[in-house]
Amino acid sequence: MSAESTAGAPGLTSVFVRLKVALLRNGLRQSTGRAAAFAASLVGALLAAAALLLSFVLMRGNGDVDTVAVLLTGALALGWAVMPLFVPSGDETLDPSRLVMLPLRPQPLVRALLVASLVGIGPLFTFCLVLGGALALAHGAAGVATAVLAVPLMVLGCVALSRAVAAANIRLLTSRKGRDLAVLSGLLIAVGIQVINFGAQRLGRAGGLSVLDPAAEALSWLPPVSAMAAIDAASEGAYGRAAAGLLLAGAALWALLLWWRRSLVRLMTAPDGSTIEATGVRGTPGNSGGWEGRTGAVMQRSLRYVWRDPKTKAAWVTSLAIGAIVPLFNAFQGTGTIYFACFASGMLGIQMYNQFGQDTSAFWMVAQTIASTEDAYAELRARALALLAITLPYTTLVTVATAAALGDWAALPDALGVAFALLGAMLATGAVASANFPYSIPQDSAYKNVAPGQSGLAWISILGGMIAAALLSAPVVGATLLLHLTDHRDLLWLILPFGTAYGALIAWAGLRAAAPRTASRLPEILTAVSKG
């Protein structure tokens, strides 16, 4: 049997490689859009890889090239490690649970999956980046010989790391809560861009890459980055350090393959939650957890949408991220002002727009409970209170943090007053826009937020509402500017109670104005939000 498995391994590997190619080819045949996206991704990856490869060749002999190569390899390995957690559906072959019913042994299966995993844009880009680093660092026969071993070790290490992480977490990733991890990818990208921007500015002021040498030195001992550092060590004659780096990378690759194999064995032999009878009481029917009356029920429903609905959660995560990133990173760079904290109010205030569209076709159940203007007002008020439960403390926290980063505590009261006034204006215009310009949010696509034919409604709702909110908050903004221009800074603290009261008043007026329109337009609203 052992000889049979060994003899069949090459055949199994070729089968999996052909299967991967077939999956890619058939996926591209499904739609022109998917084929165009793949072509664009391939061209972009090739251009980026060529640019990196050329940059490394041009940097050959530069004193900082070893630091750049090590740090870029580390960032690449980190990307391979976390990508399966945030994009679990990006590659159908990442899901080994599709193979559990096949009579396959773990060891040949791991080998076949590893080779098949080398087919794709990601491995090609990784190979080009690693090859560029090796060309820049390798000098002499020892350096070239080490590079010949290090390049495949790094590529295989990155791919094995990604596969091992995916196999160990596949049941989580294919569940609803696991797929919600993809929502965090937008947050990581937004934060990562700002971190890169911040770091580039700091490097520019520091006058070189030498400040990154300690980080590169520490990272050079972590596999698979240690293989890249081994090339530099061998070129400089530090053969012991080079051998240690290669051994670390090889040992890590072996450990990853072993972890991957054990995950596959567990996946193929252990039952999952769907085959185990549930025990215990999940909850008590009729228990509202203290949320009583219409207001409590609507608030609970709205907050559950935020936590459970993927698209609603994605919108909230993006708003929370941008609302904090813009003021805080500008403050850390010394180029911001405390009034940038209004981004927190503005980004979260947008969530009040298209309230009924967020319910999609389920809005018909809500419509059954609205029989009068007062019912519509109670519904809108509860939705606004649910939003305020998150937005008010968040806006306060971001404003306080921005004041701390800038050291501008004197401006905290009036900044909070302006932010609260803007928030109240956003709630008012959001309620009115929800009643007059509802639109559907498609649930069958992760990339569409507006149903076909309703883009105009979405633009009018959001853009028009934001312009109206800016105009409505003008009295508070104008009062703040007036006190600054007339040098009455000792009275700026009055903006806090003025802005808070004005925001509450304008929000109440907006909800009152939207209520009769909501009650009288229920059929039109239901038709609009049920499209797509």
PDB file of C-alpha atoms in Angstrom, residues 35 64 77 85 102 122 136 138 170-171 205 210 261 295 309 343 370 404 412 471 486 496 506 509:
ATOM      1  CA  ALA A  35     -12.404  37.393 -17.183  1.00  0.00           C
ATOM      2  CA  ASP A  64      20.193  49.691   2.281  1.00  0.00           C
ATOM      3  CA  ALA A  77       4.848  36.527   4.176  1.00  0.00           C
ATOM      4  CA  LEU A  85      -8.700  34.728   6.892  1.00  0.00           C
ATOM      5  CA  LEU A 102     -12.367  11.081  -1.678  1.00  0.00           C
ATOM      6  CA  GLY A 122      -0.006  35.262  -6.122  1.00  0.00           C
ATOM      7  CA  ALA A 136      20.189  42.293  -5.449  1.00  0.00           C
ATOM      8  CA  ALA A 138      23.725  37.622  -4.080  1.00  0.00           C
ATOM      9  CA  ILE A 170     -11.618  26.236   7.175  1.00  0.00           C
ATOM     10  CA  ARG A 171     -14.706  25.402   9.240  1.00  0.00           C
ATOM     11  CA  ARG A 205      12.229  63.447   7.899  1.00  0.00           C
ATOM     12  CA  SER A 210      18.904  53.307   8.407  1.00  0.00           C
ATOM     13  CA  ARG A 261      -1.255  17.424   7.189  1.00  0.00           C
ATOM     14  CA  THR A 295     -38.644  51.689  20.690  1.00  0.00           C
ATOM     15  CA  ASP A 309     -25.866  41.603   8.273  1.00  0.00           C
ATOM     16  CA  PHE A 343     -15.320  63.143  10.166  1.00  0.00           C
ATOM     17  CA  ILE A 370     -46.994  51.491  10.540  1.00  0.00           C
ATOM     18  CA  ALA A 404      -4.916  64.635  23.158  1.00  0.00           C
ATOM     19  CA  LEU A 412     -12.322  70.390  22.869  1.00  0.00           C
ATOM     20  CA  LEU A 471     -26.249  73.910   5.440  1.00  0.00           C
ATOM     21  CA  THR A 486     -13.596  88.335  17.107  1.00  0.00           C
ATOM     22  CA  LEU A 496     -20.796  72.743  23.354  1.00  0.00           C
ATOM     23  CA  ILE A 506     -32.762  69.737  14.282  1.00  0.00           C
ATOM     24  CA  ALA A 509     -37.503  68.358  13.466  1.00  0.00           C
TER      25      ALA A 509
END
